[in-house]
Amino acid sequence: MNDASTYEVVIGLEVHAQLLTRSKLFCGDPTAFGAEPNTQVSAISLGHPGTLPRLNREAVAMAVKLGLACNCSITRENYFARKNYFYPDLPKGYQISQHTTPICRNGWLEVDVNGETKRIRLNRIHIEEDAGKSMHDPTSGFSNIDYNRAGMPLVEIVTEPDIRSADEAFTYVTELRKLVRHLGVCDGNMEQGSLRCDVNISVRPMGETALGTKVEIKNLNSIRFIKKAIESESRRLVDLHRKGEPILQQTRGLDENSFTTYAIRTKEDEDDYRYFPEPDLPPFTVTEEFIEAIRKQLPPAPAEVKKELSARYALSEYDASQLAGDPVLMNYFTALSAETTNYKAAANWTIGPIKNWLQVDDRGEFPAPAASVALLIRLIDEGRLSYGIAVQKVLPHLINNPETDVQEYIAGNDLYLQGLSDGPDKHIEEALKKYADKIPEYKKGKKGLISLFVGEVMKLSKGKADAKLVTEKLIEKLKN
């Protein structure tokens, strides 16, 4: 960033998390993702005249659960308000939200940034309904509207302006995503839009306390995009400040190709929304008994789970933190550890190929049985199977065919490692012949060339040679 030492970036985040209820916030419409457009709607979610909303109790419970986990105070007397603005995907012409009585106030979330723990304060968590989705088709000149999302239950988690860098914002959203998944209140799927973020950002000369003019970057659906948007907008705002040019209070978007921001509209002030109490919904009370019942349901905090993993399975801090913050990975690791005592390998498989598959395919669970993956770990430990073949050939087959007999599949496809008596000796000779000009260099001290010879043997054996035995044999041959 230009003049990074003389300017300070001030950031606040508004994260919208879709709650994992089976029905919408004010009606019985289903909330499943991926249905055909406009098939999960009703007269209530479409805002037909004469219809009346009814509050989803489970959404309130999930909001309270998140608030307790974020160290918030819970508002006992609550009501909803109308937030008035016009947009084609807002069928009623207003959004039902909370204004002066957010259900959760004044919490915090602690994050580790560059080895230091920082507390990010939360201003509020409030409940609101989502709007529909506009899909703009530049080829036809028309926009299409899908109202399936209209009325979906959301919580908006609003921080204080405590964040000072793109890295801090990245870490905060990462930890918040882990938390909502850990609590089971949101699936955290940013690609499907169930977790979205708006960034409020300003800059000021270092040492000043007054906030600068705020710019909002809307609807960021990737943690990486959040980081890129902040880096880009920080540079733009500092450049304007340095030149003495005015900074407009704007709503901006992110161009996901160039990672630059662009103006959408002049930012509205709160008065523009004309909030007033929602006349069709009565106020509601959150009782102490309700709060305590939810408190008892809270799972152990990720930090506690992390300590337990480290103590029970002797995992590194990194491995334990990766598992503790993701309930899907944690559940699979627990199942895998019941089938093997090589806990380090179980962790490596879980946060390596298993996690990668889950992220790419975006599924809720891993289909290959834990017992089958544990068998792969045992075969690797016994030197009968290479890790590369297990991951690249056996695991993909297991994913698509979970009932496969692992040993039968490996034997039937000739995937077991070869001992030195099974053929690699000739591959060693071929490798040394191919790179004969490198042998004098190796003998003069360039010991790193051993990997070149080993790599060629593995290539010739199609990955079935035992790399450890091949290395030992090559070193012995090259001594002569």
PDB file of C-alpha atoms in Angstrom, residues 69-305:
ATOM      1  CA  ALA A  69     -20.608 -18.220  21.810  1.00  0.00           C
ATOM      2  CA  CYS A  70     -19.494 -14.687  20.885  1.00  0.00           C
ATOM      3  CA  ASN A  71     -19.710 -13.422  24.493  1.00  0.00           C
ATOM      4  CA  CYS A  72     -22.698 -11.169  23.747  1.00  0.00           C
ATOM      5  CA  SER A  73     -25.397  -9.933  26.078  1.00  0.00           C
ATOM      6  CA  ILE A  74     -28.817 -11.169  24.980  1.00  0.00           C
ATOM      7  CA  THR A  75     -31.621  -8.633  24.524  1.00  0.00           C
ATOM      8  CA  ARG A  76     -34.671  -9.767  26.470  1.00  0.00           C
ATOM      9  CA  GLU A  77     -37.337  -7.525  24.890  1.00  0.00           C
ATOM     10  CA  ASN A  78     -37.177  -7.613  21.102  1.00  0.00           C
ATOM     11  CA  TYR A  79     -39.131  -6.373  18.114  1.00  0.00           C
ATOM     12  CA  PHE A  80     -38.708  -6.273  14.359  1.00  0.00           C
ATOM     13  CA  ALA A  81     -38.661  -3.214  12.122  1.00  0.00           C
ATOM     14  CA  ARG A  82     -39.320  -2.454   8.472  1.00  0.00           C
ATOM     15  CA  LYS A  83     -36.304  -1.352   6.450  1.00  0.00           C
ATOM     16  CA  ASN A  84     -37.732   0.415   3.429  1.00  0.00           C
ATOM     17  CA  TYR A  85     -35.991   0.445   0.073  1.00  0.00           C
ATOM     18  CA  PHE A  86     -36.896  -0.594  -3.453  1.00  0.00           C
ATOM     19  CA  TYR A  87     -35.174  -3.309  -5.402  1.00  0.00           C
ATOM     20  CA  PRO A  88     -36.686  -5.822  -7.865  1.00  0.00           C
ATOM     21  CA  ASP A  89     -35.751  -8.860  -5.762  1.00  0.00           C
ATOM     22  CA  LEU A  90     -37.393  -7.429  -2.626  1.00  0.00           C
ATOM     23  CA  PRO A  91     -41.006  -8.512  -3.197  1.00  0.00           C
ATOM     24  CA  LYS A  92     -42.642  -6.532  -0.363  1.00  0.00           C
ATOM     25  CA  GLY A  93     -40.721  -3.346  -1.070  1.00  0.00           C
ATOM     26  CA  TYR A  94     -39.251  -3.527   2.440  1.00  0.00           C
ATOM     27  CA  GLN A  95     -37.144  -5.922   4.482  1.00  0.00           C
ATOM     28  CA  ILE A  96     -38.093  -7.143   7.948  1.00  0.00           C
ATOM     29  CA  SER A  97     -35.050  -6.705  10.178  1.00  0.00           C
ATOM     30  CA  GLN A  98     -34.086  -5.637  13.694  1.00  0.00           C
ATOM     31  CA  HIS A  99     -33.100  -2.042  14.285  1.00  0.00           C
ATOM     32  CA  THR A 100     -32.985  -0.650  17.808  1.00  0.00           C
ATOM     33  CA  THR A 101     -33.259  -4.039  19.531  1.00  0.00           C
ATOM     34  CA  PRO A 102     -30.637  -6.391  18.062  1.00  0.00           C
ATOM     35  CA  ILE A 103     -30.996  -9.750  19.774  1.00  0.00           C
ATOM     36  CA  CYS A 104     -27.267  -9.851  20.695  1.00  0.00           C
ATOM     37  CA  ARG A 105     -25.058  -6.927  21.717  1.00  0.00           C
ATOM     38  CA  ASN A 106     -21.467  -6.111  22.616  1.00  0.00           C
ATOM     39  CA  GLY A 107     -19.652  -9.391  22.178  1.00  0.00           C
ATOM     40  CA  TRP A 108     -16.218 -10.238  20.848  1.00  0.00           C
ATOM     41  CA  LEU A 109     -14.248 -12.829  18.913  1.00  0.00           C
ATOM     42  CA  GLU A 110     -10.555 -13.430  19.537  1.00  0.00           C
ATOM     43  CA  VAL A 111      -8.291 -14.194  16.581  1.00  0.00           C
ATOM     44  CA  ASP A 112      -4.597 -14.980  16.227  1.00  0.00           C
ATOM     45  CA  VAL A 113      -2.828 -12.699  13.754  1.00  0.00           C
ATOM     46  CA  ASN A 114       0.909 -13.023  13.160  1.00  0.00           C
ATOM     47  CA  GLY A 115       1.398 -14.780  16.473  1.00  0.00           C
ATOM     48  CA  GLU A 116      -0.595 -12.268  18.502  1.00  0.00           C
ATOM     49  CA  THR A 117      -4.117 -12.610  19.891  1.00  0.00           C
ATOM     50  CA  LYS A 118      -6.452  -9.759  19.021  1.00  0.00           C
ATOM     51  CA  ARG A 119      -9.977  -9.216  20.274  1.00  0.00           C
ATOM     52  CA  ILE A 120     -12.399  -8.024  17.584  1.00  0.00           C
ATOM     53  CA  ARG A 121     -15.383  -6.404  19.275  1.00  0.00           C
ATOM     54  CA  LEU A 122     -18.892  -7.037  17.995  1.00  0.00           C
ATOM     55  CA  ASN A 123     -21.383  -4.201  17.965  1.00  0.00           C
ATOM     56  CA  ARG A 124     -24.406  -6.418  17.412  1.00  0.00           C
ATOM     57  CA  ILE A 125     -25.892  -9.573  15.960  1.00  0.00           C
ATOM     58  CA  HIS A 126     -29.408  -9.138  14.634  1.00  0.00           C
ATOM     59  CA  ILE A 127     -31.972 -11.276  12.820  1.00  0.00           C
ATOM     60  CA  GLU A 128     -33.392 -10.378   9.430  1.00  0.00           C
ATOM     61  CA  GLU A 129     -34.856 -11.902   6.288  1.00  0.00           C
ATOM     62  CA  ASP A 130     -32.981 -12.225   3.022  1.00  0.00           C
ATOM     63  CA  ALA A 131     -34.045 -10.761  -0.320  1.00  0.00           C
ATOM     64  CA  GLY A 132     -34.443 -12.725  -3.554  1.00  0.00           C
ATOM     65  CA  LYS A 133     -31.797 -12.994  -6.215  1.00  0.00           C
ATOM     66  CA  SER A 134     -31.521 -10.994  -9.445  1.00  0.00           C
ATOM     67  CA  MET A 135     -29.793 -12.675 -12.371  1.00  0.00           C
ATOM     68  CA  HIS A 136     -28.783 -10.219 -15.081  1.00  0.00           C
ATOM     69  CA  ASP A 137     -28.485 -11.630 -18.600  1.00  0.00           C
ATOM     70  CA  PRO A 138     -26.470  -9.231 -20.793  1.00  0.00           C
ATOM     71  CA  THR A 139     -27.184 -11.267 -23.931  1.00  0.00           C
ATOM     72  CA  SER A 140     -30.961 -10.865 -23.740  1.00  0.00           C
ATOM     73  CA  GLY A 141     -31.134  -7.464 -22.089  1.00  0.00           C
ATOM     74  CA  PHE A 142     -33.443  -8.855 -19.390  1.00  0.00           C
ATOM     75  CA  SER A 143     -33.036  -9.606 -15.704  1.00  0.00           C
ATOM     76  CA  ASN A 144     -34.525 -12.706 -14.126  1.00  0.00           C
ATOM     77  CA  ILE A 145     -35.664 -12.930 -10.517  1.00  0.00           C
ATOM     78  CA  ASP A 146     -35.507 -16.018  -8.302  1.00  0.00           C
ATOM     79  CA  TYR A 147     -37.526 -15.513  -5.109  1.00  0.00           C
ATOM     80  CA  ASN A 148     -36.489 -18.804  -3.496  1.00  0.00           C
ATOM     81  CA  ARG A 149     -34.080 -16.892  -1.264  1.00  0.00           C
ATOM     82  CA  ALA A 150     -36.658 -14.253  -0.281  1.00  0.00           C
ATOM     83  CA  GLY A 151     -37.481 -14.652   3.392  1.00  0.00           C
ATOM     84  CA  MET A 152     -34.503 -16.883   4.241  1.00  0.00           C
ATOM     85  CA  PRO A 153     -33.440 -16.422   7.902  1.00  0.00           C
ATOM     86  CA  LEU A 154     -30.215 -14.489   8.370  1.00  0.00           C
ATOM     87  CA  VAL A 155     -28.171 -13.149  11.213  1.00  0.00           C
ATOM     88  CA  GLU A 156     -25.986 -10.140  10.544  1.00  0.00           C
ATOM     89  CA  ILE A 157     -22.818 -10.034  12.642  1.00  0.00           C
ATOM     90  CA  VAL A 158     -21.491  -6.461  12.819  1.00  0.00           C
ATOM     91  CA  THR A 159     -18.042  -5.667  14.196  1.00  0.00           C
ATOM     92  CA  GLU A 160     -16.782  -2.445  15.660  1.00  0.00           C
ATOM     93  CA  PRO A 161     -14.156  -0.690  13.465  1.00  0.00           C
ATOM     94  CA  ASP A 162     -11.388  -2.703  15.155  1.00  0.00           C
ATOM     95  CA  ILE A 163      -9.747  -4.322  12.126  1.00  0.00           C
ATOM     96  CA  ARG A 164      -6.601  -2.709  10.767  1.00  0.00           C
ATOM     97  CA  SER A 165      -5.495  -4.839   7.815  1.00  0.00           C
ATOM     98  CA  ALA A 166      -6.604  -7.236   5.118  1.00  0.00           C
ATOM     99  CA  ASP A 167      -4.837 -10.057   6.983  1.00  0.00           C
ATOM    100  CA  GLU A 168      -6.826  -9.342  10.154  1.00  0.00           C
ATOM    101  CA  ALA A 169     -10.076  -9.328   8.194  1.00  0.00           C
ATOM    102  CA  PHE A 170      -9.132 -12.595   6.483  1.00  0.00           C
ATOM    103  CA  THR A 171      -8.391 -14.249   9.832  1.00  0.00           C
ATOM    104  CA  TYR A 172     -11.538 -12.908  11.493  1.00  0.00           C
ATOM    105  CA  VAL A 173     -13.891 -14.187   8.769  1.00  0.00           C
ATOM    106  CA  THR A 174     -12.045 -17.512   8.696  1.00  0.00           C
ATOM    107  CA  GLU A 175     -12.531 -17.937  12.454  1.00  0.00           C
ATOM    108  CA  LEU A 176     -16.160 -16.769  12.334  1.00  0.00           C
ATOM    109  CA  ARG A 177     -16.889 -19.261   9.562  1.00  0.00           C
ATOM    110  CA  LYS A 178     -15.372 -22.046  11.644  1.00  0.00           C
ATOM    111  CA  LEU A 179     -17.457 -20.952  14.645  1.00  0.00           C
ATOM    112  CA  VAL A 180     -20.847 -20.925  12.892  1.00  0.00           C
ATOM    113  CA  ARG A 181     -20.098 -24.381  11.488  1.00  0.00           C
ATOM    114  CA  HIS A 182     -18.946 -25.622  14.878  1.00  0.00           C
ATOM    115  CA  LEU A 183     -22.193 -24.400  16.437  1.00  0.00           C
ATOM    116  CA  GLY A 184     -24.323 -25.858  13.630  1.00  0.00           C
ATOM    117  CA  VAL A 185     -26.110 -22.547  12.981  1.00  0.00           C
ATOM    118  CA  CYS A 186     -24.810 -21.995   9.416  1.00  0.00           C
ATOM    119  CA  ASP A 187     -23.028 -24.206   6.895  1.00  0.00           C
ATOM    120  CA  GLY A 188     -20.629 -21.364   6.033  1.00  0.00           C
ATOM    121  CA  ASN A 189     -20.834 -22.089   2.313  1.00  0.00           C
ATOM    122  CA  MET A 190     -19.742 -18.813   0.724  1.00  0.00           C
ATOM    123  CA  GLU A 191     -19.972 -20.103  -2.847  1.00  0.00           C
ATOM    124  CA  GLN A 192     -23.686 -20.824  -2.367  1.00  0.00           C
ATOM    125  CA  GLY A 193     -24.202 -17.474  -0.627  1.00  0.00           C
ATOM    126  CA  SER A 194     -24.999 -18.750   2.854  1.00  0.00           C
ATOM    127  CA  LEU A 195     -22.160 -16.618   4.228  1.00  0.00           C
ATOM    128  CA  ARG A 196     -21.584 -13.183   2.701  1.00  0.00           C
ATOM    129  CA  CYS A 197     -19.621 -10.160   3.815  1.00  0.00           C
ATOM    130  CA  ASP A 198     -19.821  -6.380   3.425  1.00  0.00           C
ATOM    131  CA  VAL A 199     -16.655  -4.403   4.177  1.00  0.00           C
ATOM    132  CA  ASN A 200     -16.755  -0.886   5.651  1.00  0.00           C
ATOM    133  CA  ILE A 201     -13.389   0.787   5.165  1.00  0.00           C
ATOM    134  CA  SER A 202     -11.804   4.201   5.672  1.00  0.00           C
ATOM    135  CA  VAL A 203      -8.294   5.576   6.011  1.00  0.00           C
ATOM    136  CA  ARG A 204      -6.796   8.286   8.211  1.00  0.00           C
ATOM    137  CA  PRO A 205      -3.328   9.711   8.872  1.00  0.00           C
ATOM    138  CA  MET A 206      -1.482   7.655  11.454  1.00  0.00           C
ATOM    139  CA  GLY A 207      -2.108   8.989  14.964  1.00  0.00           C
ATOM    140  CA  GLU A 208      -5.492  10.578  14.249  1.00  0.00           C
ATOM    141  CA  THR A 209      -8.524   9.282  16.162  1.00  0.00           C
ATOM    142  CA  ALA A 210     -11.383  10.643  14.034  1.00  0.00           C
ATOM    143  CA  LEU A 211     -12.735   8.181  11.471  1.00  0.00           C
ATOM    144  CA  GLY A 212     -12.387   9.013   7.793  1.00  0.00           C
ATOM    145  CA  THR A 213     -15.168   8.903   5.197  1.00  0.00           C
ATOM    146  CA  LYS A 214     -16.466   5.353   5.019  1.00  0.00           C
ATOM    147  CA  VAL A 215     -16.804   3.296   1.861  1.00  0.00           C
ATOM    148  CA  GLU A 216     -18.763   0.034   1.775  1.00  0.00           C
ATOM    149  CA  ILE A 217     -17.849  -2.916  -0.464  1.00  0.00           C
ATOM    150  CA  LYS A 218     -20.897  -5.163  -0.867  1.00  0.00           C
ATOM    151  CA  ASN A 219     -21.624  -8.877  -1.188  1.00  0.00           C
ATOM    152  CA  LEU A 220     -18.204 -10.492  -1.040  1.00  0.00           C
ATOM    153  CA  ASN A 221     -18.671 -14.265  -1.192  1.00  0.00           C
ATOM    154  CA  SER A 222     -15.101 -15.478  -0.706  1.00  0.00           C
ATOM    155  CA  ILE A 223     -12.633 -14.924   2.121  1.00  0.00           C
ATOM    156  CA  ARG A 224      -9.915 -14.418  -0.486  1.00  0.00           C
ATOM    157  CA  PHE A 225     -12.038 -11.774  -2.217  1.00  0.00           C
ATOM    158  CA  ILE A 226     -12.500  -9.974   1.115  1.00  0.00           C
ATOM    159  CA  LYS A 227      -8.726  -9.733   1.473  1.00  0.00           C
ATOM    160  CA  LYS A 228      -8.259  -8.613  -2.138  1.00  0.00           C
ATOM    161  CA  ALA A 229     -11.030  -6.006  -1.876  1.00  0.00           C
ATOM    162  CA  ILE A 230      -9.496  -4.461   1.241  1.00  0.00           C
ATOM    163  CA  GLU A 231      -6.012  -4.366  -0.287  1.00  0.00           C
ATOM    164  CA  SER A 232      -7.313  -2.712  -3.460  1.00  0.00           C
ATOM    165  CA  GLU A 233      -9.608  -0.212  -1.750  1.00  0.00           C
ATOM    166  CA  SER A 234      -6.929   0.694   0.805  1.00  0.00           C
ATOM    167  CA  ARG A 235      -4.587   1.690  -1.998  1.00  0.00           C
ATOM    168  CA  ARG A 236      -7.308   3.722  -3.726  1.00  0.00           C
ATOM    169  CA  LEU A 237      -8.320   5.597  -0.566  1.00  0.00           C
ATOM    170  CA  VAL A 238      -4.751   6.338   0.490  1.00  0.00           C
ATOM    171  CA  ASP A 239      -3.998   7.636  -2.997  1.00  0.00           C
ATOM    172  CA  LEU A 240      -7.034   9.964  -2.889  1.00  0.00           C
ATOM    173  CA  HIS A 241      -6.100  11.140   0.599  1.00  0.00           C
ATOM    174  CA  ARG A 242      -2.499  11.773  -0.402  1.00  0.00           C
ATOM    175  CA  LYS A 243      -3.611  13.848  -3.431  1.00  0.00           C
ATOM    176  CA  GLY A 244      -6.076  15.827  -1.346  1.00  0.00           C
ATOM    177  CA  GLU A 245      -9.011  14.657  -3.462  1.00  0.00           C
ATOM    178  CA  PRO A 246     -12.471  14.156  -1.877  1.00  0.00           C
ATOM    179  CA  ILE A 247     -13.502  10.678  -0.747  1.00  0.00           C
ATOM    180  CA  LEU A 248     -17.183   9.981  -1.413  1.00  0.00           C
ATOM    181  CA  GLN A 249     -19.339   7.874   0.884  1.00  0.00           C
ATOM    182  CA  GLN A 250     -20.161   5.122  -1.584  1.00  0.00           C
ATOM    183  CA  THR A 251     -21.306   1.565  -1.984  1.00  0.00           C
ATOM    184  CA  ARG A 252     -18.816  -0.256  -4.209  1.00  0.00           C
ATOM    185  CA  GLY A 253     -18.432  -3.696  -5.744  1.00  0.00           C
ATOM    186  CA  LEU A 254     -15.393  -5.858  -6.452  1.00  0.00           C
ATOM    187  CA  ASP A 255     -14.335  -6.794  -9.979  1.00  0.00           C
ATOM    188  CA  GLU A 256     -13.298 -10.411  -9.386  1.00  0.00           C
ATOM    189  CA  ASN A 257     -11.028 -10.443 -12.448  1.00  0.00           C
ATOM    190  CA  SER A 258      -8.917  -7.349 -11.802  1.00  0.00           C
ATOM    191  CA  PHE A 259      -9.499  -7.246  -8.017  1.00  0.00           C
ATOM    192  CA  THR A 260     -10.340  -3.553  -8.203  1.00  0.00           C
ATOM    193  CA  THR A 261     -13.462  -1.915  -6.785  1.00  0.00           C
ATOM    194  CA  TYR A 262     -16.045   0.102  -8.693  1.00  0.00           C
ATOM    195  CA  ALA A 263     -18.792   2.514  -7.609  1.00  0.00           C
ATOM    196  CA  ILE A 264     -22.367   1.190  -7.444  1.00  0.00           C
ATOM    197  CA  ARG A 265     -24.199   4.091  -5.798  1.00  0.00           C
ATOM    198  CA  THR A 266     -23.832   6.864  -3.265  1.00  0.00           C
ATOM    199  CA  LYS A 267     -24.096   5.255   0.165  1.00  0.00           C
ATOM    200  CA  GLU A 268     -27.395   5.643   1.944  1.00  0.00           C
ATOM    201  CA  ASP A 269     -27.580   6.944   5.491  1.00  0.00           C
ATOM    202  CA  GLU A 270     -29.708   5.148   8.076  1.00  0.00           C
ATOM    203  CA  ASP A 271     -32.460   7.777   7.758  1.00  0.00           C
ATOM    204  CA  ASP A 272     -32.915   6.840   4.097  1.00  0.00           C
ATOM    205  CA  TYR A 273     -34.310   3.456   5.146  1.00  0.00           C
ATOM    206  CA  ARG A 274     -37.165   5.005   7.193  1.00  0.00           C
ATOM    207  CA  TYR A 275     -37.134   2.331   9.886  1.00  0.00           C
ATOM    208  CA  PHE A 276     -40.290   1.862  11.929  1.00  0.00           C
ATOM    209  CA  PRO A 277     -41.609  -1.044  14.057  1.00  0.00           C
ATOM    210  CA  GLU A 278     -43.062  -3.911  11.993  1.00  0.00           C
ATOM    211  CA  PRO A 279     -46.840  -3.666  12.594  1.00  0.00           C
ATOM    212  CA  ASP A 280     -47.587  -7.264  11.546  1.00  0.00           C
ATOM    213  CA  LEU A 281     -45.280  -8.903  14.111  1.00  0.00           C
ATOM    214  CA  PRO A 282     -45.734  -8.560  17.874  1.00  0.00           C
ATOM    215  CA  PRO A 283     -42.694  -7.903  20.082  1.00  0.00           C
ATOM    216  CA  PHE A 284     -41.154 -11.059  21.541  1.00  0.00           C
ATOM    217  CA  THR A 285     -39.404 -11.817  24.825  1.00  0.00           C
ATOM    218  CA  VAL A 286     -36.327 -13.992  25.258  1.00  0.00           C
ATOM    219  CA  THR A 287     -36.597 -15.477  28.742  1.00  0.00           C
ATOM    220  CA  GLU A 288     -33.769 -16.419  31.073  1.00  0.00           C
ATOM    221  CA  GLU A 289     -34.938 -20.041  30.945  1.00  0.00           C
ATOM    222  CA  PHE A 290     -34.741 -20.011  27.132  1.00  0.00           C
ATOM    223  CA  ILE A 291     -31.195 -18.615  27.246  1.00  0.00           C
ATOM    224  CA  GLU A 292     -29.993 -21.108  29.855  1.00  0.00           C
ATOM    225  CA  ALA A 293     -31.460 -24.027  27.922  1.00  0.00           C
ATOM    226  CA  ILE A 294     -29.472 -22.944  24.858  1.00  0.00           C
ATOM    227  CA  ARG A 295     -26.322 -22.340  26.908  1.00  0.00           C
ATOM    228  CA  LYS A 296     -26.434 -25.983  28.030  1.00  0.00           C
ATOM    229  CA  GLN A 297     -26.550 -27.088  24.388  1.00  0.00           C
ATOM    230  CA  LEU A 298     -23.370 -25.227  23.422  1.00  0.00           C
ATOM    231  CA  PRO A 299     -20.611 -27.555  22.207  1.00  0.00           C
ATOM    232  CA  PRO A 300     -17.119 -27.167  23.672  1.00  0.00           C
ATOM    233  CA  ALA A 301     -15.352 -24.138  22.241  1.00  0.00           C
ATOM    234  CA  PRO A 302     -12.879 -24.838  19.400  1.00  0.00           C
ATOM    235  CA  ALA A 303     -10.006 -23.830  21.704  1.00  0.00           C
ATOM    236  CA  GLU A 304     -11.066 -26.527  24.182  1.00  0.00           C
ATOM    237  CA  VAL A 305     -11.436 -29.106  21.411  1.00  0.00           C
TER     238      VAL A 305
END
